[in-house]
mmCIF file of C-alpha atoms in Angstrom:
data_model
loop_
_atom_site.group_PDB
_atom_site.id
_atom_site.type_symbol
_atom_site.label_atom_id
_atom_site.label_comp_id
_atom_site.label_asym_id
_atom_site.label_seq_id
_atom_site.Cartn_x
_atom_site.Cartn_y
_atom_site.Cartn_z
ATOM 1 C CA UNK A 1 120.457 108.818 59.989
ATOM 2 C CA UNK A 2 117.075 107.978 59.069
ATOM 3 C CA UNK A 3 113.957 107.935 61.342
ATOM 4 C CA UNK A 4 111.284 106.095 61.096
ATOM 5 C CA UNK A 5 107.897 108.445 61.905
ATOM 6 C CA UNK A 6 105.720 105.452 61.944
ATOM 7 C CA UNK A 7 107.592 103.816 65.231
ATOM 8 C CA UNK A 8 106.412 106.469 67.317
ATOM 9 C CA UNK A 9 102.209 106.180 67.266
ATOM 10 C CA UNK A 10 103.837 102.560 68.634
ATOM 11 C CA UNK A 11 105.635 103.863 71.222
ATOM 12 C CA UNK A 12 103.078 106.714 72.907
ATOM 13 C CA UNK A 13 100.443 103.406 72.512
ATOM 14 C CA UNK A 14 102.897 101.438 74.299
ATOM 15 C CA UNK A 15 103.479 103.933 76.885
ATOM 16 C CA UNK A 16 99.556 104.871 77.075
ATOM 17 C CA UNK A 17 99.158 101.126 77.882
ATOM 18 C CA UNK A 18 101.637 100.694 80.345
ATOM 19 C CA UNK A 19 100.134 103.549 82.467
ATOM 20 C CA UNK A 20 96.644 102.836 82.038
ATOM 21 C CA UNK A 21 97.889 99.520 83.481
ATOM 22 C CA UNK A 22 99.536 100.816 85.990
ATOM 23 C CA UNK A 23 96.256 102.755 86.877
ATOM 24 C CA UNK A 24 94.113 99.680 86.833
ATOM 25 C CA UNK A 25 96.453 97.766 88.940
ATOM 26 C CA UNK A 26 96.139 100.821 91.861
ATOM 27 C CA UNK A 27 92.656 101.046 91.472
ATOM 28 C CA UNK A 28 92.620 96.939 92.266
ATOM 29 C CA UNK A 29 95.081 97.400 94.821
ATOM 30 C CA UNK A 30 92.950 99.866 96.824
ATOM 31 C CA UNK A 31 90.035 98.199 96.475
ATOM 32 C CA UNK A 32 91.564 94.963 97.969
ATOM 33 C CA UNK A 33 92.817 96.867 101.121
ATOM 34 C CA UNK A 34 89.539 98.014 101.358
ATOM 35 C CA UNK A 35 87.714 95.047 101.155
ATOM 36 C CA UNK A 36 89.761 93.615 103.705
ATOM 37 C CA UNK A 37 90.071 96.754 106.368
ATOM 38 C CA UNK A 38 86.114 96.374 105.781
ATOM 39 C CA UNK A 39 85.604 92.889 106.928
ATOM 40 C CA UNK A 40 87.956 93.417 109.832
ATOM 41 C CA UNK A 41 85.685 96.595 110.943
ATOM 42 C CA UNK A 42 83.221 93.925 111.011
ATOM 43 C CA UNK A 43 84.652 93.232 114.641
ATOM 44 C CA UNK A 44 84.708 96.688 115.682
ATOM 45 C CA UNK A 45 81.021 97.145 114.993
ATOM 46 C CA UNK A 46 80.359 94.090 116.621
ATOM 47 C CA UNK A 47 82.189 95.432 120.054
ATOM 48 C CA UNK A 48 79.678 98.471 119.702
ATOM 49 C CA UNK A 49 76.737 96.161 119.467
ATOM 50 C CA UNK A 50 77.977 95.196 122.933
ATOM 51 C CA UNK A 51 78.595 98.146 123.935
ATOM 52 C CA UNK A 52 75.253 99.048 123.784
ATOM 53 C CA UNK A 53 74.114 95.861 124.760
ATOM 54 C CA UNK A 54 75.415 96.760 128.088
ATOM 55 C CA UNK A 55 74.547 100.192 128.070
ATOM 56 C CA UNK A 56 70.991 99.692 127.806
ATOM 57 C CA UNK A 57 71.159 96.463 129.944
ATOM 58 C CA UNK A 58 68.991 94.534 127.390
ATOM 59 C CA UNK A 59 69.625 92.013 124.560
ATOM 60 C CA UNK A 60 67.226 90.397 122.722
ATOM 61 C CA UNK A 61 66.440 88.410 118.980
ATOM 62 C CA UNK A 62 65.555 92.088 117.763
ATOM 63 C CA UNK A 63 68.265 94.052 118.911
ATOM 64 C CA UNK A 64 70.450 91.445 117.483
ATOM 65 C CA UNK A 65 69.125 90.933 114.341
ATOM 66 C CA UNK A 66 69.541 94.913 113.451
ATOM 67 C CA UNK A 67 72.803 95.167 115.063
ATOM 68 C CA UNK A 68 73.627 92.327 112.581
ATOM 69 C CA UNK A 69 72.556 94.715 109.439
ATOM 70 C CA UNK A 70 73.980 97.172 111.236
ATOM 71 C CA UNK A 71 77.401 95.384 111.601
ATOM 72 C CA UNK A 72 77.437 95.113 107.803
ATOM 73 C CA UNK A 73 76.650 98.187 106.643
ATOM 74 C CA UNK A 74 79.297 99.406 108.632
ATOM 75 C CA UNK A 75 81.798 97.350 107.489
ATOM 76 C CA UNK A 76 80.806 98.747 103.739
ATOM 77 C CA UNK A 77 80.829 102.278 104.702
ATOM 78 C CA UNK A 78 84.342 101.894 106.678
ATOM 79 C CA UNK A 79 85.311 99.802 103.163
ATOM 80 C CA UNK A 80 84.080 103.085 101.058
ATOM 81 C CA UNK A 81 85.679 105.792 103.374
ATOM 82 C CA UNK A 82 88.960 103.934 103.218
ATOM 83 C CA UNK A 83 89.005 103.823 99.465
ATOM 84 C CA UNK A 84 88.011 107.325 99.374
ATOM 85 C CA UNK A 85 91.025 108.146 102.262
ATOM 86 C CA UNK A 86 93.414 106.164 100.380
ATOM 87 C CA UNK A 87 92.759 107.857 96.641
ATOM 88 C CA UNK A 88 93.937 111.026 98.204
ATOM 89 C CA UNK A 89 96.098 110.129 101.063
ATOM 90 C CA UNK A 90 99.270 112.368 101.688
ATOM 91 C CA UNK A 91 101.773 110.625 104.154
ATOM 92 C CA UNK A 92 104.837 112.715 103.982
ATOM 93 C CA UNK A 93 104.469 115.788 106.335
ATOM 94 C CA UNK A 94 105.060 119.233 104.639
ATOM 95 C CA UNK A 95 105.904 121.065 107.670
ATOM 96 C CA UNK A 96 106.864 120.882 111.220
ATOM 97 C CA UNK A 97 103.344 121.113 112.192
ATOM 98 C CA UNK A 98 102.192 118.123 110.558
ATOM 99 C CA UNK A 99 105.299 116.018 111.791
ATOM 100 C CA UNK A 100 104.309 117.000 115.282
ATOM 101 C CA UNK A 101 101.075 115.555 114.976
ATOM 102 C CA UNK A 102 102.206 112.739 112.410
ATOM 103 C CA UNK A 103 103.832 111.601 115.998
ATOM 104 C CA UNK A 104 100.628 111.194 117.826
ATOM 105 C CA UNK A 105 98.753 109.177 115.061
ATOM 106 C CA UNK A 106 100.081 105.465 116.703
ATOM 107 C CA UNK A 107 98.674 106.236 119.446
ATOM 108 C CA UNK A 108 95.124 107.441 118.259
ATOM 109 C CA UNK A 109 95.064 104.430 116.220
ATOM 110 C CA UNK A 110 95.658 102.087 118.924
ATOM 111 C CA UNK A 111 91.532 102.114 119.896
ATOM 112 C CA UNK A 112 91.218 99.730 117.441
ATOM 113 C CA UNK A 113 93.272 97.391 118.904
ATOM 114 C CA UNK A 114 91.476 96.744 121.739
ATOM 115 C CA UNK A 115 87.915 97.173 119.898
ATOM 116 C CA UNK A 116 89.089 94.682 117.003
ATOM 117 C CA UNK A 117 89.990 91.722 119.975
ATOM 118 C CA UNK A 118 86.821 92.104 122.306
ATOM 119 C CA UNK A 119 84.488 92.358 119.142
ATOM 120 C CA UNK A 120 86.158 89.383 117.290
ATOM 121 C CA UNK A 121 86.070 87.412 120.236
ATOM 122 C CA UNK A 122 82.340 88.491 120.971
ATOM 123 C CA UNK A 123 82.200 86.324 117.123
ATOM 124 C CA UNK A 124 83.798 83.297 118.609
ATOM 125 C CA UNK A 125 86.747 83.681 116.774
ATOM 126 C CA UNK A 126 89.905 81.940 118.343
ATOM 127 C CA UNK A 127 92.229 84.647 120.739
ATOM 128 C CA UNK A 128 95.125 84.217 118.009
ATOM 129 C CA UNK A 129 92.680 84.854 115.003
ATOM 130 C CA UNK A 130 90.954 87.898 117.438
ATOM 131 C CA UNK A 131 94.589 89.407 118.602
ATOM 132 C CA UNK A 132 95.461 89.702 114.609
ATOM 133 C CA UNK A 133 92.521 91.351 113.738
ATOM 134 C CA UNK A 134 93.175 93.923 116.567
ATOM 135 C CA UNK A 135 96.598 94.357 115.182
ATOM 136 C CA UNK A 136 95.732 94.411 112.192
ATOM 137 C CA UNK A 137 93.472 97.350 112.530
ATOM 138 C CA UNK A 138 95.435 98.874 114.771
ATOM 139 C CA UNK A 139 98.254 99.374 111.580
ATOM 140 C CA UNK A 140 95.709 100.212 108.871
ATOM 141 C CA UNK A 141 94.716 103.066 111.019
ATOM 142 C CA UNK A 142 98.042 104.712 111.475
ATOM 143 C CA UNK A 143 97.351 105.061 107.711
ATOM 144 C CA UNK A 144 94.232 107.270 107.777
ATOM 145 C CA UNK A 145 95.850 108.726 111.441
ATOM 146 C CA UNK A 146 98.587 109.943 109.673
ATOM 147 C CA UNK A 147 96.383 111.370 106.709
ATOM 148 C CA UNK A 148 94.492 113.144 108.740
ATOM 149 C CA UNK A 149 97.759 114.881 110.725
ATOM 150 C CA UNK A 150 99.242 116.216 107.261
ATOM 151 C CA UNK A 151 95.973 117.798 106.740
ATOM 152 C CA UNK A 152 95.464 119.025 109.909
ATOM 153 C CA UNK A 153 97.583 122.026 110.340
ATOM 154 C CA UNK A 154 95.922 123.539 106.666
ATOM 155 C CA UNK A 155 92.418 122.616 107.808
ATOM 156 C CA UNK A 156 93.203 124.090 111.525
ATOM 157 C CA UNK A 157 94.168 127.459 109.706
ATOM 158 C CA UNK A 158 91.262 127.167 107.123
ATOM 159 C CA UNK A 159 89.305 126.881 110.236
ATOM 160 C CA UNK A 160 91.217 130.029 111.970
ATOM 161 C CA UNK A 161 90.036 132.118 109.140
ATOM 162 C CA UNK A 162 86.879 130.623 108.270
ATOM 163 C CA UNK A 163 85.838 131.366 112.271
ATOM 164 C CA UNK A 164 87.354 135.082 111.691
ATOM 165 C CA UNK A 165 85.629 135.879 108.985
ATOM 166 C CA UNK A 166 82.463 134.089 110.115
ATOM 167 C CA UNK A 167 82.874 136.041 113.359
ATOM 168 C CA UNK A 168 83.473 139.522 111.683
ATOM 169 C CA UNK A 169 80.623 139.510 108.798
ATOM 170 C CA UNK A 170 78.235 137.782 111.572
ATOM 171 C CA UNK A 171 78.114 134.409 109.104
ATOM 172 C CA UNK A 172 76.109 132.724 112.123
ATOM 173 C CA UNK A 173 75.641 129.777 110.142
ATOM 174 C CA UNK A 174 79.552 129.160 109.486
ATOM 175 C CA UNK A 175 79.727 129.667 113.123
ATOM 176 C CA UNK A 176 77.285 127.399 114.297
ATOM 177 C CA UNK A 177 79.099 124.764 112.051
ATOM 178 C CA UNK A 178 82.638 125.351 113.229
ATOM 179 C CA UNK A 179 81.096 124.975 117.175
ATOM 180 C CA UNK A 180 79.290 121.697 116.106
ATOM 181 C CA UNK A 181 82.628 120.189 114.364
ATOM 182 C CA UNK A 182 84.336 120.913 117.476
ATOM 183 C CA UNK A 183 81.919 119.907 119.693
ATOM 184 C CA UNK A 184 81.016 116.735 118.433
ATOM 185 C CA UNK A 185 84.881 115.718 117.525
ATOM 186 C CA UNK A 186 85.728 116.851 121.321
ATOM 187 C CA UNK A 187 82.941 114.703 123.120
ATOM 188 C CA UNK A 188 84.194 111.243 120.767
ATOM 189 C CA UNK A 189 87.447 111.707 122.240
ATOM 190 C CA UNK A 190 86.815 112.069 125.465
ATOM 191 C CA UNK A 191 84.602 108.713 125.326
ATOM 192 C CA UNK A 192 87.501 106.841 123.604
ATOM 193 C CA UNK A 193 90.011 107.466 126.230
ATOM 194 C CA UNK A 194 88.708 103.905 127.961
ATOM 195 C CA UNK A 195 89.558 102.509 124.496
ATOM 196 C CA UNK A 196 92.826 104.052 124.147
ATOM 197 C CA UNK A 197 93.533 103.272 127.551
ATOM 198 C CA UNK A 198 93.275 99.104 127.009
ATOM 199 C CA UNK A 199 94.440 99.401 123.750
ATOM 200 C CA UNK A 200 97.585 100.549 125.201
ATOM 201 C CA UNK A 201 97.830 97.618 128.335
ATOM 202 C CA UNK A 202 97.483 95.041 125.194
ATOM 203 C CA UNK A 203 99.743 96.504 123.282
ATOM 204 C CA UNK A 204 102.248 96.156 126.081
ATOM 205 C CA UNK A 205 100.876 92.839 127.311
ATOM 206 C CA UNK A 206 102.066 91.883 123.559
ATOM 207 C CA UNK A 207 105.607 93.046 124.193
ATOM 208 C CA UNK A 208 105.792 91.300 127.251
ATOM 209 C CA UNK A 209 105.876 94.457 129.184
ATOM 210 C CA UNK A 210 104.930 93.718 132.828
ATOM 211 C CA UNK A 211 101.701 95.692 133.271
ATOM 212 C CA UNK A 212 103.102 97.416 137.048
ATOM 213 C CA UNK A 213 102.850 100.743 138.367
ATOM 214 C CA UNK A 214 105.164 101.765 135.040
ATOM 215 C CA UNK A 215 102.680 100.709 132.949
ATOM 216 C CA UNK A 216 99.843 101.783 134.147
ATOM 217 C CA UNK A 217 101.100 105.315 133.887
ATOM 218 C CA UNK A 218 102.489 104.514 130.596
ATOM 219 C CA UNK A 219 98.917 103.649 129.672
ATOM 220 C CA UNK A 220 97.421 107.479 131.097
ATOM 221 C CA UNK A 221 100.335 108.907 128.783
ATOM 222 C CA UNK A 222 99.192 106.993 126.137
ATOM 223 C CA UNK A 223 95.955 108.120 126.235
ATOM 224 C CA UNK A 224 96.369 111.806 126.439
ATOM 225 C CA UNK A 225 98.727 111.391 122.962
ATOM 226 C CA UNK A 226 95.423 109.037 121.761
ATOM 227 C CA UNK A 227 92.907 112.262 122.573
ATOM 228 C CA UNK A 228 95.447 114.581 120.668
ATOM 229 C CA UNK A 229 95.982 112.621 117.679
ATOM 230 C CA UNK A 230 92.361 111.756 117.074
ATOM 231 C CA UNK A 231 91.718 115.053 117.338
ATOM 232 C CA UNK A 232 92.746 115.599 113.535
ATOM 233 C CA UNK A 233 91.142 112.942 111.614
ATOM 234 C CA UNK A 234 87.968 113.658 113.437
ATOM 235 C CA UNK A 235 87.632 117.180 113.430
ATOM 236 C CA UNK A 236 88.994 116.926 109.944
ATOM 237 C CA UNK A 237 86.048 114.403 108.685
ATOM 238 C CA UNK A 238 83.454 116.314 110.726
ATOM 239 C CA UNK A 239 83.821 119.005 109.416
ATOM 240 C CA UNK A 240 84.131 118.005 105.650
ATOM 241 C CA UNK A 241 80.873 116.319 106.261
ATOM 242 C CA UNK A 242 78.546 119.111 108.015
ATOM 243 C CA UNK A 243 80.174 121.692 104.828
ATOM 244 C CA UNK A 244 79.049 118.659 102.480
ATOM 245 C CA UNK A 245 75.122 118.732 104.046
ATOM 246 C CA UNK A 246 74.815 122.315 104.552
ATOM 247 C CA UNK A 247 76.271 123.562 101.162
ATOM 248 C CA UNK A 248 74.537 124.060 98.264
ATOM 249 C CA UNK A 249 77.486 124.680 96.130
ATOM 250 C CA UNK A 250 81.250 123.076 95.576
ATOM 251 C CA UNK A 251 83.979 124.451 97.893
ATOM 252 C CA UNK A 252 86.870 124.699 96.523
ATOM 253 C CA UNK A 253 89.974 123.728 98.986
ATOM 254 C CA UNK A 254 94.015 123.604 99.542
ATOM 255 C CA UNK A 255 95.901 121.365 96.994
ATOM 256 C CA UNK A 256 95.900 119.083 99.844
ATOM 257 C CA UNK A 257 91.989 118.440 99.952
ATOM 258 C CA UNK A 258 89.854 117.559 97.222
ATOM 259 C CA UNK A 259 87.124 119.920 96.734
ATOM 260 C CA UNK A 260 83.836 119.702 99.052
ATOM 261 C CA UNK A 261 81.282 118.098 96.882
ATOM 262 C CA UNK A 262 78.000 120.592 97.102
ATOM 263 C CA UNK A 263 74.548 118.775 98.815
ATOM 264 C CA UNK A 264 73.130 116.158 95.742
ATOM 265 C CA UNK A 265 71.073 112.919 95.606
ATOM 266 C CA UNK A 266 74.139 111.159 96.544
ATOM 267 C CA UNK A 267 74.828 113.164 100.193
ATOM 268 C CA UNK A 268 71.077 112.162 101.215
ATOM 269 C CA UNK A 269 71.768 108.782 100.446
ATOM 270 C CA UNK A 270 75.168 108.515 102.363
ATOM 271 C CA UNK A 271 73.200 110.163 105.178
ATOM 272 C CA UNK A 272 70.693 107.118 105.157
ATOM 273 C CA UNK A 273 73.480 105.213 105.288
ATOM 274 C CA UNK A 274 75.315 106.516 108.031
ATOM 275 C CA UNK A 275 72.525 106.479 110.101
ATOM 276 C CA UNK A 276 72.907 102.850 110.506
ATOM 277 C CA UNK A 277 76.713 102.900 111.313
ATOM 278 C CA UNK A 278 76.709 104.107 114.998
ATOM 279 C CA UNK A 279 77.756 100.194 116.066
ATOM 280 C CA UNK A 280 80.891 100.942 114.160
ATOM 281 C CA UNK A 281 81.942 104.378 116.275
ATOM 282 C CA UNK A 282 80.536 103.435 119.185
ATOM 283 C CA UNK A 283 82.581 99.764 118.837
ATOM 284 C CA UNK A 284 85.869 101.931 118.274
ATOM 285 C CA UNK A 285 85.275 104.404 121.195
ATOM 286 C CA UNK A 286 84.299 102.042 123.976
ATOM 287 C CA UNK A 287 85.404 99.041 126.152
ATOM 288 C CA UNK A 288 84.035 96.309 128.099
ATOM 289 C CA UNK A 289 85.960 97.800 131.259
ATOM 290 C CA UNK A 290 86.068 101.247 132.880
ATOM 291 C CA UNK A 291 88.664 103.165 133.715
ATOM 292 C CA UNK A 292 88.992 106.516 132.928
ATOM 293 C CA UNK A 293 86.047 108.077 131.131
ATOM 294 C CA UNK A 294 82.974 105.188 131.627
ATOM 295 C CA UNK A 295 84.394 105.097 135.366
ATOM 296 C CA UNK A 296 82.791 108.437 136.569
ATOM 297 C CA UNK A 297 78.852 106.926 136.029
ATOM 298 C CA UNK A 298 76.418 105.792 134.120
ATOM 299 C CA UNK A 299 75.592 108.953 132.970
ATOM 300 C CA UNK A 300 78.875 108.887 130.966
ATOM 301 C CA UNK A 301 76.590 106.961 127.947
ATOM 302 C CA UNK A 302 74.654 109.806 127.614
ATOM 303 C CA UNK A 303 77.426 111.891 125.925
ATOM 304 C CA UNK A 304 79.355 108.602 124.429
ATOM 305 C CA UNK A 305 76.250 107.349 122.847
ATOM 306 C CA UNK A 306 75.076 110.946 121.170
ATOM 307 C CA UNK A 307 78.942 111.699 120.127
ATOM 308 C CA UNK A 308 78.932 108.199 117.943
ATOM 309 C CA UNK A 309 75.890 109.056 116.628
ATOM 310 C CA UNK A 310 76.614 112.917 115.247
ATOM 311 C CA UNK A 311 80.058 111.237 114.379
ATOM 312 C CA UNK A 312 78.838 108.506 112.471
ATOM 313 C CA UNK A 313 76.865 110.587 110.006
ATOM 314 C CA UNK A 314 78.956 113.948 109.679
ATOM 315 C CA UNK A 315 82.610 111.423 109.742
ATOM 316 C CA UNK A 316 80.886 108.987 107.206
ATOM 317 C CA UNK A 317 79.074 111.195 104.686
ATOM 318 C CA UNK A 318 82.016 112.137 102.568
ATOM 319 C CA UNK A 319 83.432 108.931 101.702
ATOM 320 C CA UNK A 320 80.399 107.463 101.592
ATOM 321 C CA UNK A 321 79.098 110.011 98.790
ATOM 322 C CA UNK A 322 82.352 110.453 96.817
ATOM 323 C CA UNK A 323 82.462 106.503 96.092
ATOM 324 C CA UNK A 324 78.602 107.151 94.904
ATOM 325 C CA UNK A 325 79.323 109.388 93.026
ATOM 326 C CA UNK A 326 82.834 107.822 91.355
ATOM 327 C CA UNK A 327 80.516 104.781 90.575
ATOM 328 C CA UNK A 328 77.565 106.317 89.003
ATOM 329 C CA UNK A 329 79.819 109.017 87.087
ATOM 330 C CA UNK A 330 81.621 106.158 85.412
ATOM 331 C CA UNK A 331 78.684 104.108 84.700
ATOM 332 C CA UNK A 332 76.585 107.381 82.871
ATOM 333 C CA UNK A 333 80.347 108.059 81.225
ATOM 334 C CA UNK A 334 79.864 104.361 79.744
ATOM 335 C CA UNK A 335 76.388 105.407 78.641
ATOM 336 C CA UNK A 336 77.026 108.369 76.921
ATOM 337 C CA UNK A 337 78.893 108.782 72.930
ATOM 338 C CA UNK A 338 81.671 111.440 72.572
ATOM 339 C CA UNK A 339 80.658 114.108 70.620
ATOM 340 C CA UNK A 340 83.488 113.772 68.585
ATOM 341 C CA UNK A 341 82.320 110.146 67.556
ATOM 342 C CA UNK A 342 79.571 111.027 66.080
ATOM 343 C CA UNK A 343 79.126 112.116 62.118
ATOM 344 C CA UNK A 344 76.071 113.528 60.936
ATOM 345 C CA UNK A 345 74.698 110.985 57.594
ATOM 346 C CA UNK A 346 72.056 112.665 55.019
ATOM 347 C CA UNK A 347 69.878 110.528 53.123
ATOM 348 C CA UNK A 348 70.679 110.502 49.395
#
């Protein structure tokens, strides 16, 4: 039997191709779902817009021309944190843990729902156009929902020990941290149960449930599971992004997380960027009517209002600066010749 050496370069090329295709194709892919969870955010932001429209019981050309930019830069930024969620996303649970909360994640992504209709309609888009960009929303979160509940029983024990050890060598500035992650992620929650709330009554409305006395209780239910499965991907994000500002080095994490990128050029910049995203939390933790958290007062906007804000910036930073950083790493890799390509020529 004879065998031919010189097939083989052929077929590693062959199969070196077919994978680098393969690669290219996933990298399109993503970017596609992206682009389109982005524009669809677009809505969401838009419902925050009139959110606090009404808070502040004003509306005029200015406020409407920023919240405009505003709108837009959200819908990039929710664009770039979805690419960066989906690079890494892990949606098979690894332990009982993360099943348990893999159960809640419908129901903290039904905010959207409701968010995505009022906003599109607030855009003059037809009710059957507005309904499937609620829906639509609604699904793509489960996605990042359930991300954020496989990771959350190795982040809540990261936590455990980060917090003991913290606590024991007097590591005030860990501490302080930890009590701002928590304290930030707890306050959004609590202002998205209204959200979660008539997310839930549309959601039935849609399966021709008859909104009665049933319901309506089904609806509190729903909103308790909404509070406790948002709890993850919040506190999870939150977290990754107050490490990310206050760290001058790279943190090195589970097999489950990448690593926390240390402060650069590129966390300032997200930061900038975040700053103008508050539309797009506020849009996804509020609604047009009150009933369970907006209900008790006006004062209720003072903690809502805050809660998007801190969220925004700490939630957003990470995806925000990882994409940055994927995009300017590849173009300087472009830029730069391989050592091993270059040959050293002497004049004769």
């Amino acid at each position: 039997m004879i065998i031919n050496s010189e097939d083989t370069p052929l077929v590693t090329q062959t199969s070196s191709e077919k994978s680098k295709h393969k690669k290219i194709v996933f990298e399109i892919a993503i970017a596609l779902l992206a682009i389109l969870n982005g524009t669809l955010f677009f809505a969401i932001a838009a419902e925050g817009k009139n959110s606090l429209s009404r808070t502040l019981h004003e509306k005029n050309k200015a406020i409407d021309e920023f919240s405009i930019f505003s709108n837009v830069i959200c819908a990039i930024s929710y664009a770039a944190f979805f690419r960066s969620a989906l690079k890494n996303i892990h949606l098979r649970p690894n332990n009982p843990a993360a099943l348990t909360f893999c159960l809640f994640a419908p129901f903290a992504a039904s905010a959207y729902c409701s968010s995505g209709i009022e906003g599109a309609k607030s855009l003059s888009l037809s009710s059957t156009i507005a309904n499937t960009t609620g829906v639509a929303l609604f699904l793509l979160r489960i996605l990042n929902c359930v991300d954020g509940a496989n990771r959350f029983p190795d982040q809540l024990k990261s936590m455990r020990d980060t917090w003991r050890n913290a606590y024991q060598s007097k590591n005030y500035a860990e501490c302080m941290r930890l009590i701002s992650a928590i304290t930030i992620t707890s306050a959004y929650c609590i202002a998205s149960t209204d959200a979660f709330f008539y997310s839930t009554e549309t959601l039935l409305r849609f399966a021709q449930c008859p909104i009665e006395t049933a319901a309506r209780v089904a609806c509190y239910v729903a909103c308790a599971l909404g509070v406790i499965g948002t709890l993850p991907l919040s506190l999870y994000w939150t977290h990754r992004g107050i490490l990310e500002v206050t760290n001058n080095k790279p943190i090195k994490t589970n097999s489950l997380d990448p690593s926390i990128a240390a402060r650069d050029r590129y966390t300032l910049i997200a930061m900038l960027i975040t700053l103008f995203t508050i539309t797009g939390t506020l849009g996804a933790a509020s609604n047009k009517k009150c009933a369970i958290f907006c209900s008790l007062g006006a004062w209720t906007a003072y903690i809502s209002i805050p809660a998007s804000m801190l969220y925004a910036v700490f939630s957003g930073i990470p995806g925000i600066s990882n994409t940055l950083r994927d995009l300017f790493s590849r173009k300087e890799a472009a830029h730069t010749i391989p050592s091993e390509n270059l040959t050293l020529q002497t004049q004769p």
